[in-house]
Tab-separated table of C-alpha atoms and ligand atoms in Angstrom:
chain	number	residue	atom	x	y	z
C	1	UNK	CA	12.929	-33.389	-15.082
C	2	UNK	CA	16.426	-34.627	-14.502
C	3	UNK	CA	17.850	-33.453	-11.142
C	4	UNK	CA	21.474	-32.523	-10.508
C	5	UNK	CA	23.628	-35.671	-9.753
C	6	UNK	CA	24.317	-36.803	-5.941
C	7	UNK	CA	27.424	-38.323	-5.744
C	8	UNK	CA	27.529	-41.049	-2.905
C	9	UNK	CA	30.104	-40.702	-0.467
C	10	UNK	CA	31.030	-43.786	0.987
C	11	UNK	CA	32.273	-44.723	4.507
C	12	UNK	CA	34.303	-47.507	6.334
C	13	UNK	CA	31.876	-48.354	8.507
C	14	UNK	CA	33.177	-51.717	10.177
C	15	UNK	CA	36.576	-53.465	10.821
C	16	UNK	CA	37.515	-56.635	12.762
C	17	UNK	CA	40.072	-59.080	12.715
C	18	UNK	CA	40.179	-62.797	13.788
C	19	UNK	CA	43.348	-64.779	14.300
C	20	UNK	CA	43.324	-68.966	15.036
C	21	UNK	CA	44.306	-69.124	18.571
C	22	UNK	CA	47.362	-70.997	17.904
C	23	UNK	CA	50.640	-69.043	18.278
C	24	UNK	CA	54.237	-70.106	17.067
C	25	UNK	CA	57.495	-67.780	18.221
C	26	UNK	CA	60.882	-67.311	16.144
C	27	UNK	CA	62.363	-69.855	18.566
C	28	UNK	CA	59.577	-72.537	18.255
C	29	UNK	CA	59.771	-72.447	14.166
C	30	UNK	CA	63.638	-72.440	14.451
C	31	UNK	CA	64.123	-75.007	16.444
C	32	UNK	CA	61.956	-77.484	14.496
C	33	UNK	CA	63.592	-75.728	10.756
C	34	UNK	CA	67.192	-76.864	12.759
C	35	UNK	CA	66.456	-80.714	13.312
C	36	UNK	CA	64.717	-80.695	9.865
C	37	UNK	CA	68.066	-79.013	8.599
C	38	UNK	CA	70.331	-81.660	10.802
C	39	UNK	CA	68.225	-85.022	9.774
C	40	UNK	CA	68.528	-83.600	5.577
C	41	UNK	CA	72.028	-83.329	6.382
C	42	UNK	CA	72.589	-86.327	7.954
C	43	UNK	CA	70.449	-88.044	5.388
C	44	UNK	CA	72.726	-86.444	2.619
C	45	UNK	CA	75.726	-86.870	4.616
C	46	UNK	CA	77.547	-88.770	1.906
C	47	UNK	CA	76.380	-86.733	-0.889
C	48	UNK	CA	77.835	-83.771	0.959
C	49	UNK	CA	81.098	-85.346	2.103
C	50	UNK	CA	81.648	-85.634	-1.844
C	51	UNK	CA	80.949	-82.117	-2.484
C	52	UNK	CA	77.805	-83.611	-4.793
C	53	UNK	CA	75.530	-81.365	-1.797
C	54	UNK	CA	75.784	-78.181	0.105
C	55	UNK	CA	74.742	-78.530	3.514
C	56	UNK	CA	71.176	-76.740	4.620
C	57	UNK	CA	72.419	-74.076	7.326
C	58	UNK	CA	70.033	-73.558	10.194
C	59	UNK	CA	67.782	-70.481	11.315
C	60	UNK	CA	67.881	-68.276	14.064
C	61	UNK	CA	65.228	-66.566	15.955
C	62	UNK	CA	67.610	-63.443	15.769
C	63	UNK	CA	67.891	-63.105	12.206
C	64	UNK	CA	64.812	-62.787	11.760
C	65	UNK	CA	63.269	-60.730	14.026
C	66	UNK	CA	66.213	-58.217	12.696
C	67	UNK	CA	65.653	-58.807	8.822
C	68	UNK	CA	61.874	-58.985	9.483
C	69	UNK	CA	60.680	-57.612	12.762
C	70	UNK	CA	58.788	-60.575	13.321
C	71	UNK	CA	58.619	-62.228	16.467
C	72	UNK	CA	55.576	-64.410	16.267
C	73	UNK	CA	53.050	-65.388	14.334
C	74	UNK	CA	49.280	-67.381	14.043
C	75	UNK	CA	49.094	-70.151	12.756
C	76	UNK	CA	45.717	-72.831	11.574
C	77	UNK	CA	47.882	-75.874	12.846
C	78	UNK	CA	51.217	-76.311	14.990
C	79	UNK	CA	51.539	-80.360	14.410
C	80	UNK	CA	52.413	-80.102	10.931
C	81	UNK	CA	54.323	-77.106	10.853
C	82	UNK	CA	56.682	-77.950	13.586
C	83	UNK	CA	57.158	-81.914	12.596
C	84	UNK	CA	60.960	-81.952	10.965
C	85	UNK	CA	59.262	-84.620	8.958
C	86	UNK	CA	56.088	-82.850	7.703
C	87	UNK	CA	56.628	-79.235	7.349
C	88	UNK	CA	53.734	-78.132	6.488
C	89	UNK	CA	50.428	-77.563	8.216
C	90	UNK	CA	48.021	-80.312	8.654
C	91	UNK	CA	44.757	-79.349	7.481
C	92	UNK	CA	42.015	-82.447	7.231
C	93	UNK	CA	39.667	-81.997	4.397
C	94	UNK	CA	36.286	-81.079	4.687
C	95	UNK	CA	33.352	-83.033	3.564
C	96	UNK	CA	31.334	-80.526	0.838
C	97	UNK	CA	28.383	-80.496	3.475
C	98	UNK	CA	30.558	-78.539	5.701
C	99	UNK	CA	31.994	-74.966	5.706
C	100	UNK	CA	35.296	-74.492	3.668
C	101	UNK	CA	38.239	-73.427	6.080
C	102	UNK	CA	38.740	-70.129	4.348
C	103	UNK	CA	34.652	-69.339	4.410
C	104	UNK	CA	35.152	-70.162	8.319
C	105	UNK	CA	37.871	-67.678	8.582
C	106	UNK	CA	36.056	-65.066	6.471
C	107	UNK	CA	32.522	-65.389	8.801
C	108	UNK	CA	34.509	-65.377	11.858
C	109	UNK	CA	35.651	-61.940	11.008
C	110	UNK	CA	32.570	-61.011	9.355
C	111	UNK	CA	30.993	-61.459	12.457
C	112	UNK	CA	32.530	-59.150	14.159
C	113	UNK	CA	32.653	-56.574	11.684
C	114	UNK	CA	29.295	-56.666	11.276
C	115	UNK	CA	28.791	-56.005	14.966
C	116	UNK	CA	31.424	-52.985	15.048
C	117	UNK	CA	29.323	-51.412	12.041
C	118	UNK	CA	25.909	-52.173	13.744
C	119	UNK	CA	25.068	-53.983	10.852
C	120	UNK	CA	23.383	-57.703	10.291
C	121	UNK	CA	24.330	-59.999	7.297
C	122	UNK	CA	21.294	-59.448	5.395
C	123	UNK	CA	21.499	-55.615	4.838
C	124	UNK	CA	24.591	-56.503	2.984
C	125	UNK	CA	24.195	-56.610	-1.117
C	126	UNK	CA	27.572	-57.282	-2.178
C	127	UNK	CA	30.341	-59.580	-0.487
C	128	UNK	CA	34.068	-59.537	-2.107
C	129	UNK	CA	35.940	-62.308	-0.803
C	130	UNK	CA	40.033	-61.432	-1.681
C	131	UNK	CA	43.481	-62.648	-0.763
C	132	UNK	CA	46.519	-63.613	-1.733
C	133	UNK	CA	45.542	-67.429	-2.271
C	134	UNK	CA	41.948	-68.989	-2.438
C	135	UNK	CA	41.575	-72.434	-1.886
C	136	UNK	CA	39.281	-73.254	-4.455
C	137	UNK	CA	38.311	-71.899	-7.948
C	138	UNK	CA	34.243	-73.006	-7.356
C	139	UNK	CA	31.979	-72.574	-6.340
C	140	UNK	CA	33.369	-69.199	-5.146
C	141	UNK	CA	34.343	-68.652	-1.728
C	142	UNK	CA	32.392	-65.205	-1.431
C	143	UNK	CA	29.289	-67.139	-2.186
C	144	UNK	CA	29.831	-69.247	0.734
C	145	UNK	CA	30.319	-66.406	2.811
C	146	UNK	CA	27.345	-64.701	1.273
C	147	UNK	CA	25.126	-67.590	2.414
C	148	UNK	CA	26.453	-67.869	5.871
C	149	UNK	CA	25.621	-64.736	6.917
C	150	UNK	CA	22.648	-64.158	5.231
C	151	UNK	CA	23.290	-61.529	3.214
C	152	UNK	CA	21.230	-60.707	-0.376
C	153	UNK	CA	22.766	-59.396	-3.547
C	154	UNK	CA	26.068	-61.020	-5.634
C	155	UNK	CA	29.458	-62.510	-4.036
C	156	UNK	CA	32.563	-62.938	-5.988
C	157	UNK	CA	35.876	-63.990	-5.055
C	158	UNK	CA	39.270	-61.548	-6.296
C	159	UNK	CA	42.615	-61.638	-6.045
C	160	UNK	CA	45.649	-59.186	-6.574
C	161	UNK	CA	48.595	-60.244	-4.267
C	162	UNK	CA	48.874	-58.463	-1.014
C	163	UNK	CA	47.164	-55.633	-2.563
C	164	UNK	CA	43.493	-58.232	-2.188
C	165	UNK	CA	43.403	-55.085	0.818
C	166	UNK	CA	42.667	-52.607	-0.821
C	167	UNK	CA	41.334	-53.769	-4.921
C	168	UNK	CA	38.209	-54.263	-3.324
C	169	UNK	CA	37.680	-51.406	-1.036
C	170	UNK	CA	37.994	-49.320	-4.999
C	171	UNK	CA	35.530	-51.898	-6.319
C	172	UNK	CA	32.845	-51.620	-3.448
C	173	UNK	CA	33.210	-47.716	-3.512
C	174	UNK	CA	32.832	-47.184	-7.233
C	175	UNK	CA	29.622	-50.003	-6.843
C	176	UNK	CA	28.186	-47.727	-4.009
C	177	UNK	CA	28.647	-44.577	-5.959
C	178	UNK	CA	27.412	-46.097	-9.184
C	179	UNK	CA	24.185	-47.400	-6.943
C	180	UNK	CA	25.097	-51.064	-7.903
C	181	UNK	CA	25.192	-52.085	-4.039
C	182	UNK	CA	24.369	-50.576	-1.456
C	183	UNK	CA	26.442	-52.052	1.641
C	184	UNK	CA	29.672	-54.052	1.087
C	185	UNK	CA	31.364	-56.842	2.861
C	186	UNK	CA	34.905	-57.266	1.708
C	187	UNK	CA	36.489	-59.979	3.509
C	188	UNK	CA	40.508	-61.204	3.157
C	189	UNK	CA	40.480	-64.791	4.901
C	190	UNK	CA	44.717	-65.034	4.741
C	191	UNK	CA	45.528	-68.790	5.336
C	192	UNK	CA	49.226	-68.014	4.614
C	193	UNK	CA	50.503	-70.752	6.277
C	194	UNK	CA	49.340	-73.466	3.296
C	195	UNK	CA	51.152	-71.562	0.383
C	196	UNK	CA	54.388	-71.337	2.324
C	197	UNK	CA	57.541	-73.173	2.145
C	198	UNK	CA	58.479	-74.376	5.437
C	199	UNK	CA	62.013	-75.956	4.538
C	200	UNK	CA	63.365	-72.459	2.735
C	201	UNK	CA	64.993	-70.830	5.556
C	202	UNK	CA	64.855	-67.314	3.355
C	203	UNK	CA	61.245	-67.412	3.826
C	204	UNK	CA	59.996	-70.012	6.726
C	205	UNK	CA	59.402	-67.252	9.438
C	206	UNK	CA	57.882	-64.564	6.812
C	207	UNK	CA	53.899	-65.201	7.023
C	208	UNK	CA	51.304	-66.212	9.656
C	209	UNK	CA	47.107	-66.580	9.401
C	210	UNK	CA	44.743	-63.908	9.845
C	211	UNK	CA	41.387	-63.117	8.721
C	212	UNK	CA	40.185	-59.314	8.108
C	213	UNK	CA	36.408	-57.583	6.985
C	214	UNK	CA	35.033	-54.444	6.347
C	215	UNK	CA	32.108	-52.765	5.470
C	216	UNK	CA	31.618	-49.932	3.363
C	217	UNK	CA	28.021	-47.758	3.129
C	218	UNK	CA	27.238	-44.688	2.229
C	219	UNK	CA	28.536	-41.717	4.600
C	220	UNK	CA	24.646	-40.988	5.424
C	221	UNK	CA	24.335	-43.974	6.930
C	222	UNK	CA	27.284	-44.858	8.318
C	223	UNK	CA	27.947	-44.792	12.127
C	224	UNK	CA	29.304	-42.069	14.059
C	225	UNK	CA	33.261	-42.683	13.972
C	226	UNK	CA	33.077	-44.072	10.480
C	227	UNK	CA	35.909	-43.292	8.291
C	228	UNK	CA	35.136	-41.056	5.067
C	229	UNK	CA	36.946	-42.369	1.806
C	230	UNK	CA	38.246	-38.998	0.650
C	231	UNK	CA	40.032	-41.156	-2.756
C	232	UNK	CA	41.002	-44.503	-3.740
C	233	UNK	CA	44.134	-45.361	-6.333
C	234	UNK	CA	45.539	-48.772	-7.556
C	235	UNK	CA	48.719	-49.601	-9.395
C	236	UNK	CA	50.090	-52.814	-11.196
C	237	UNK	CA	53.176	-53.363	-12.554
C	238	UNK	CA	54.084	-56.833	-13.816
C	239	UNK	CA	56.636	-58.838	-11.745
C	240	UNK	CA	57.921	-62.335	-10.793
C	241	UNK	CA	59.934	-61.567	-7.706
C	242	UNK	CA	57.361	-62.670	-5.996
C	243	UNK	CA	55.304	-65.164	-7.016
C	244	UNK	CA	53.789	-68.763	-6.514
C	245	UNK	CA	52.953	-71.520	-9.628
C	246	UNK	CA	50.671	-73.656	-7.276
C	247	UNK	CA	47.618	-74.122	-9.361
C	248	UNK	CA	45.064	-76.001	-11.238
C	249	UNK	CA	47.476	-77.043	-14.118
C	250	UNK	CA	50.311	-78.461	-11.732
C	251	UNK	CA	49.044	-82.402	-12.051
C	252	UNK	CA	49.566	-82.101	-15.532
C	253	UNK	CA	53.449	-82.245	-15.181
C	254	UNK	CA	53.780	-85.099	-12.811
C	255	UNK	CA	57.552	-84.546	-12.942
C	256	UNK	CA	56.992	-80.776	-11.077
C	257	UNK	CA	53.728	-80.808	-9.617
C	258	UNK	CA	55.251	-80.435	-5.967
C	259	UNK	CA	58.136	-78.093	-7.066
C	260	UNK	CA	59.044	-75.693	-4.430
C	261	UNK	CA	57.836	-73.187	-7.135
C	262	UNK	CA	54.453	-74.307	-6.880
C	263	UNK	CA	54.596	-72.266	-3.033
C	264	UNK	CA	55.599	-68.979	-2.289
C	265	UNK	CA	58.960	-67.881	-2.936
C	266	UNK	CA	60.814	-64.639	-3.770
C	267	UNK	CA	63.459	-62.399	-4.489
C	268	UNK	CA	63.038	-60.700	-1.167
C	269	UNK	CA	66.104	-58.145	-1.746
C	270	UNK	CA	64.804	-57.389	-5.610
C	271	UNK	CA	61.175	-56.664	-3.712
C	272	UNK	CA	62.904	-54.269	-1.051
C	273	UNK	CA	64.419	-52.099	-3.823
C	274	UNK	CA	61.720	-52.208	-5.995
C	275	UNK	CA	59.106	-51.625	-3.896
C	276	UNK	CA	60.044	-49.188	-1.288
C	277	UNK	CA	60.550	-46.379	-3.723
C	278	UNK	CA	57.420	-46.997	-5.689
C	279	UNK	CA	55.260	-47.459	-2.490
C	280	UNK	CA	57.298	-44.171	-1.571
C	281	UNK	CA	56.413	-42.449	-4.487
C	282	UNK	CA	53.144	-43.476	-4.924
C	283	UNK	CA	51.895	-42.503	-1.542
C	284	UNK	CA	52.969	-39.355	-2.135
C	285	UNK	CA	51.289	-38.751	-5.247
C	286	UNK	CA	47.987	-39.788	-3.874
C	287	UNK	CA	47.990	-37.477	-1.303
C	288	UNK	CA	49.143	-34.404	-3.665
C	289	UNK	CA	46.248	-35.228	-6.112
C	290	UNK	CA	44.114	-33.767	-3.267
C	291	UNK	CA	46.331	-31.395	-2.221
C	292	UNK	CA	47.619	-32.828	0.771
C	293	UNK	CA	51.140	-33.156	2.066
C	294	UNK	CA	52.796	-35.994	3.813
C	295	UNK	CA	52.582	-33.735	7.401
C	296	UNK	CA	48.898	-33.335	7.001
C	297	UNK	CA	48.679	-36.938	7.505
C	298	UNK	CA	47.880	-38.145	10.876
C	299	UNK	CA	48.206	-42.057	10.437
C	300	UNK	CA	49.863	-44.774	7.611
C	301	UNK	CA	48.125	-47.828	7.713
C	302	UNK	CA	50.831	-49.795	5.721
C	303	UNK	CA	51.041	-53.118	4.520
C	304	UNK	CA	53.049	-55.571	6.960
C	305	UNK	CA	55.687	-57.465	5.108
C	306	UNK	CA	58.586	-56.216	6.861
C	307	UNK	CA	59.787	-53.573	9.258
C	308	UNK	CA	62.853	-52.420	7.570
C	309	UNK	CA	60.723	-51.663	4.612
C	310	UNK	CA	57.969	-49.955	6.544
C	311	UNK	CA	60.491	-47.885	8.123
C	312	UNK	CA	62.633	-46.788	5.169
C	313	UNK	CA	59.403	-46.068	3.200
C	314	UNK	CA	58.070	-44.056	6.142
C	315	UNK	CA	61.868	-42.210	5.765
C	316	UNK	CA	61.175	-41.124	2.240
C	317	UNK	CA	58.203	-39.682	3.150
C	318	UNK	CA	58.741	-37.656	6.176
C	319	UNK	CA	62.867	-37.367	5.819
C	320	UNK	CA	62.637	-38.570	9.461
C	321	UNK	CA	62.342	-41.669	11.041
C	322	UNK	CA	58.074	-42.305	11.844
C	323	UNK	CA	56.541	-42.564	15.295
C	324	UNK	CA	54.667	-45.851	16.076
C	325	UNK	CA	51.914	-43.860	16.504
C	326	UNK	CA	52.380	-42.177	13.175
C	327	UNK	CA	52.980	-45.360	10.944
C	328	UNK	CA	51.701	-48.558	13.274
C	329	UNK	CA	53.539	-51.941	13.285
C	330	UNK	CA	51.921	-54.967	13.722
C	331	UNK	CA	54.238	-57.350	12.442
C	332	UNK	CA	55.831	-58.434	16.064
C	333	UNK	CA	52.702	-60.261	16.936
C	334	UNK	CA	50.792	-60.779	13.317
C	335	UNK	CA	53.748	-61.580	11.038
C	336	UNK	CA	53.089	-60.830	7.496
C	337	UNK	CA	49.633	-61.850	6.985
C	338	UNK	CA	49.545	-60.666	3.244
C	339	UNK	CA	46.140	-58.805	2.434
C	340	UNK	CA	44.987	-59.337	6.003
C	341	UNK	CA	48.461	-56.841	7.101
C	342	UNK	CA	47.113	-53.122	6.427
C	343	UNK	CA	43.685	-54.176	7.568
C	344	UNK	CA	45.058	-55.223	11.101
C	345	UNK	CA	47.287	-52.074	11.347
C	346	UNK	CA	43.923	-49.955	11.065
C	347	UNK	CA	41.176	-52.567	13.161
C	348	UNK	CA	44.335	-51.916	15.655
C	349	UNK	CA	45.548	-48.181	15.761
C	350	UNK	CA	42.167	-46.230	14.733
C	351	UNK	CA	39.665	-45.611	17.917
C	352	UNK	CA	42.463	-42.595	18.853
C	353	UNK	CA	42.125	-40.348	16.283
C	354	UNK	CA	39.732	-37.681	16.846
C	355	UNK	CA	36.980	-36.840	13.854
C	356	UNK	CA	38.814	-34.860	11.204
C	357	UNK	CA	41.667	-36.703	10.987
C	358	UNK	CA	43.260	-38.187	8.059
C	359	UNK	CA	44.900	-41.471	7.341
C	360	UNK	CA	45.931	-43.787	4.242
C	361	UNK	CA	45.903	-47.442	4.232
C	362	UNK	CA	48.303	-48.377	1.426
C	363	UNK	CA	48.795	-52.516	0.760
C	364	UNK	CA	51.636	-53.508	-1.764
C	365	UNK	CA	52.684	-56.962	-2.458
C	366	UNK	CA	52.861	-59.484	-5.228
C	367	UNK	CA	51.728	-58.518	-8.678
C	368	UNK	CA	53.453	-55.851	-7.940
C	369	UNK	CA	49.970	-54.423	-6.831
C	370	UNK	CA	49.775	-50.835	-4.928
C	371	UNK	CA	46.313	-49.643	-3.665
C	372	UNK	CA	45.500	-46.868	-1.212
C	373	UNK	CA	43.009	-45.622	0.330
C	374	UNK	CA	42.785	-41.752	1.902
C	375	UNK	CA	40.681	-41.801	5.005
C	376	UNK	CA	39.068	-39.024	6.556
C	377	UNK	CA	37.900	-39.588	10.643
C	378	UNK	CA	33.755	-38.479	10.550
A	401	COA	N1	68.443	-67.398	9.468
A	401	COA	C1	69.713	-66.954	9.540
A	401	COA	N2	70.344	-66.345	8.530
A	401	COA	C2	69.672	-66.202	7.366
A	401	COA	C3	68.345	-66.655	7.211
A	401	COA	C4	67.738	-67.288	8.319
A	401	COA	N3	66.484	-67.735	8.273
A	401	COA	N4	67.937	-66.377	5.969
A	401	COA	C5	68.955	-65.755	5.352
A	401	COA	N5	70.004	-65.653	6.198
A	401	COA	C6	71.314	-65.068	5.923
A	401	COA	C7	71.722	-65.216	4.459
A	401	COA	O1	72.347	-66.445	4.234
A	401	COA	C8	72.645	-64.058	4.283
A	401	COA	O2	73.912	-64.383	4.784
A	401	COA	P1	75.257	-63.847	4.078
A	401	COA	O3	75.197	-62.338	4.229
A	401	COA	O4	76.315	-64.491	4.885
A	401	COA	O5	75.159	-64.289	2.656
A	401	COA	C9	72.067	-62.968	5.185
A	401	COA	O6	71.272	-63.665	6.161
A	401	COA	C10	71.210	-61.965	4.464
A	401	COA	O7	70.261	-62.685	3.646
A	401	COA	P2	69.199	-61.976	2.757
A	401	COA	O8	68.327	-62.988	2.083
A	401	COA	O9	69.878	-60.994	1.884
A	401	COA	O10	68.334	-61.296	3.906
A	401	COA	P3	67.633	-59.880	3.921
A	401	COA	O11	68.326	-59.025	4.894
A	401	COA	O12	67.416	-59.369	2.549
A	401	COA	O13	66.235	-60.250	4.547
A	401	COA	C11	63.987	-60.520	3.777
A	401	COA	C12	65.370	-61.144	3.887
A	401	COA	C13	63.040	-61.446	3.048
A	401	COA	C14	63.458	-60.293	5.174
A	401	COA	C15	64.128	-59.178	3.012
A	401	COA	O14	64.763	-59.355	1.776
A	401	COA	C16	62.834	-58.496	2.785
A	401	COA	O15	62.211	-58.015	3.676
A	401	COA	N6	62.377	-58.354	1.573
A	401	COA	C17	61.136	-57.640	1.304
A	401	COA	C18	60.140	-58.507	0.687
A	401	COA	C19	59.138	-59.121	1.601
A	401	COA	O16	59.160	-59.096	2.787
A	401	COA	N7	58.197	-59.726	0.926
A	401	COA	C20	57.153	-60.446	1.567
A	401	COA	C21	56.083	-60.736	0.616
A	401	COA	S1	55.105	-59.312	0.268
């Protein structure tokens, strides 16, 4: 006889974040983005004397903690970053016997997600590895992870933009409900600080390096505390105001293989007025299509690109400015750390909220990509 059907109901189980211990402030990066911007001048000085060149103009620490609301951020390595000459992190490569950079990232957090869900690396069956660059097509980078911490099952690696957040918390849920895997490790290992373009001064302070997990089980099993997914949602809409060309055709047009297009670059003003009403929107419909109202909703777990945005988005929501406590900020200390951003802003502002309180973690970013996530305290 064929019994009624249980549907699964699957829990956050785990967070935990790990930053390298290096730290850069506004006035560090600015200072080393001004002599870069003086020695290209100088360098060009007769180019611009003719009016052939337009000077570089320098940075400042204030602008962008106002544009932004970035003050600081992580960063792999300070050397290369903050040499006028280099710009650009200094990152050895790694012999093929030895664990990839973003696979260290990924365990390091892992690690201590694993511990916050009282979980060890082999009860996991499924490991999604996502972000907003990988740094290698194969083997994939999941699979490294997989084998590092022991866990059974398949591995793959994903990526949709910023939104690498919360694609795979969707995919893992609809696995665990289908009975395809049974606990999930979705890791975002952010090395930002490689696919950025040091010398732009629109974008030099935007990003810094993070690395985020969670783990997702079935409510039954879960730990007390867990968070219930009440309802996941994802949106893409096809867009190039953000975007980066770095990839594995590049060396097969010598004469733009190391075009600034092949980093990250944007239309950061386009993104702002695109984005904040559809984020707006979007978060809104979510919550209606289980009845619930922006006021029933006790934390946003946003995406960390940029305060202004958070803020105004948080506006159109609640026609009032948010609380900190309502919608979190992490960007002083994190900086935008792409998929990692959302992730930190609920590892961060969670272990207040009593049992029966709901929250959303929404990521939007590149692709344009929108995911959310409705979260329900157990
Ligand atoms: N230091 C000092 N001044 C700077 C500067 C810098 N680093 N960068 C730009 N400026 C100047 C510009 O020259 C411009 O001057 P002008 O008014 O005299 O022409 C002025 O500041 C405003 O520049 P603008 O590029 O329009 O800045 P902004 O206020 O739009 O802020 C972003 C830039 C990127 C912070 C903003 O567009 C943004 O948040 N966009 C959202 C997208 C995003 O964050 N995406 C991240 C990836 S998901």
């Amino acid at each position: 006889m064929v019994g009624a059907m249980q549907t699964t109901t699957v829990a956050i189980s785990g967070t935990g974040v790990w930053t390298p211990p290096n730290v850069i402030t506004n006035e560090e990066l600015c200072e080393a983005f001004n002599e870069f911007v003086r020695r290209d001048n100088e360098r060009n000085a007769d180019a611009i004397a003719a009016g052939e060149r337009k000077p570089l103009a320098e940075s400042s620490a204030e602008f962008i903690e106002k544009a932004s609301g970035i003050k600081q951020r992580h960063a792999h390595d300070r050397t290369g970053l903050l040499d006028p000459d280099r710009m650009c992190p200094n990152v050895p490569d790694r012999p093929e016997d030895q664990m990839s950079v973003q696979c260290e990232y990924a365990v390091n957090a892992a690690k201590k997600t694993l511990a916050d869900a009282g979980r060890v690396g082999e009860e996991i069956d499924m490991v999604l590895l996502a972000g907003s660059n990988l740094q290698r097509p194969y083997p994939q980078i999941a699979m490294e992870v997989q084998e590092a911490i022991g866990a059974r099952g398949f591995a793959y690696d994903l990526m949709a933009g910023c939104s690498s957040a919360t694609f795979p918390i969707q995919i893992a849920c609809d696995a665990i409900r289908a009975g395809s895997a049974t606990k999930a490790l979705l890791v975002n290992p952010e090395m930002t600080t490689g696919h950025m373009n040091w010398r732009d001064r629109d974008s030099h302070f935007i990003f810094g390096d993070a690395a985020t997990a969670i783990v997702l089980e079935p409510v039954s099993e879960a730990r007390a505390g867990s968070f219930e997914i009440l309802s996941t949602r994802l949106l893409s809409k096809f867009s190039s105001n953000i975007r980066n060309n770095g990839g594995y055709l590049n060396r097969c047009d010598p004469e733009t293989q190391n075009a600034p297009d092949k980093l990250f670059h944007q239309q950061g003003r386009r993104v702002f007025k695109d984005v904040v009403p559809l984020a707006s929107r979007y978060i809104k419909d979510h919550l209606g299509s289980l009845g619930l109202t922006v006021d029933q909703i006790n934390r946003f777990w946003l995406h960390q690109a940029n305060r202004n945005m958070n803020d105004l988005i948080m506006k159109y929501l609640l026609g009032r400015h948010a609380t900190p406590e309502e919608a979190p900020l992490i960007l002083d200390t994190y900086a935008n750390t792409a998929s990692a951003g959302s992730i930190i802003a609920f590892n961060d502002h969670h272990d207040d909220l009593p049992a029966g309180a709901v929250g959303i973690l929404c990521s939007f970013g590149a692709g344009y990509s929108i995911g959310s996530v409705i979260l329900r305290r157990l």
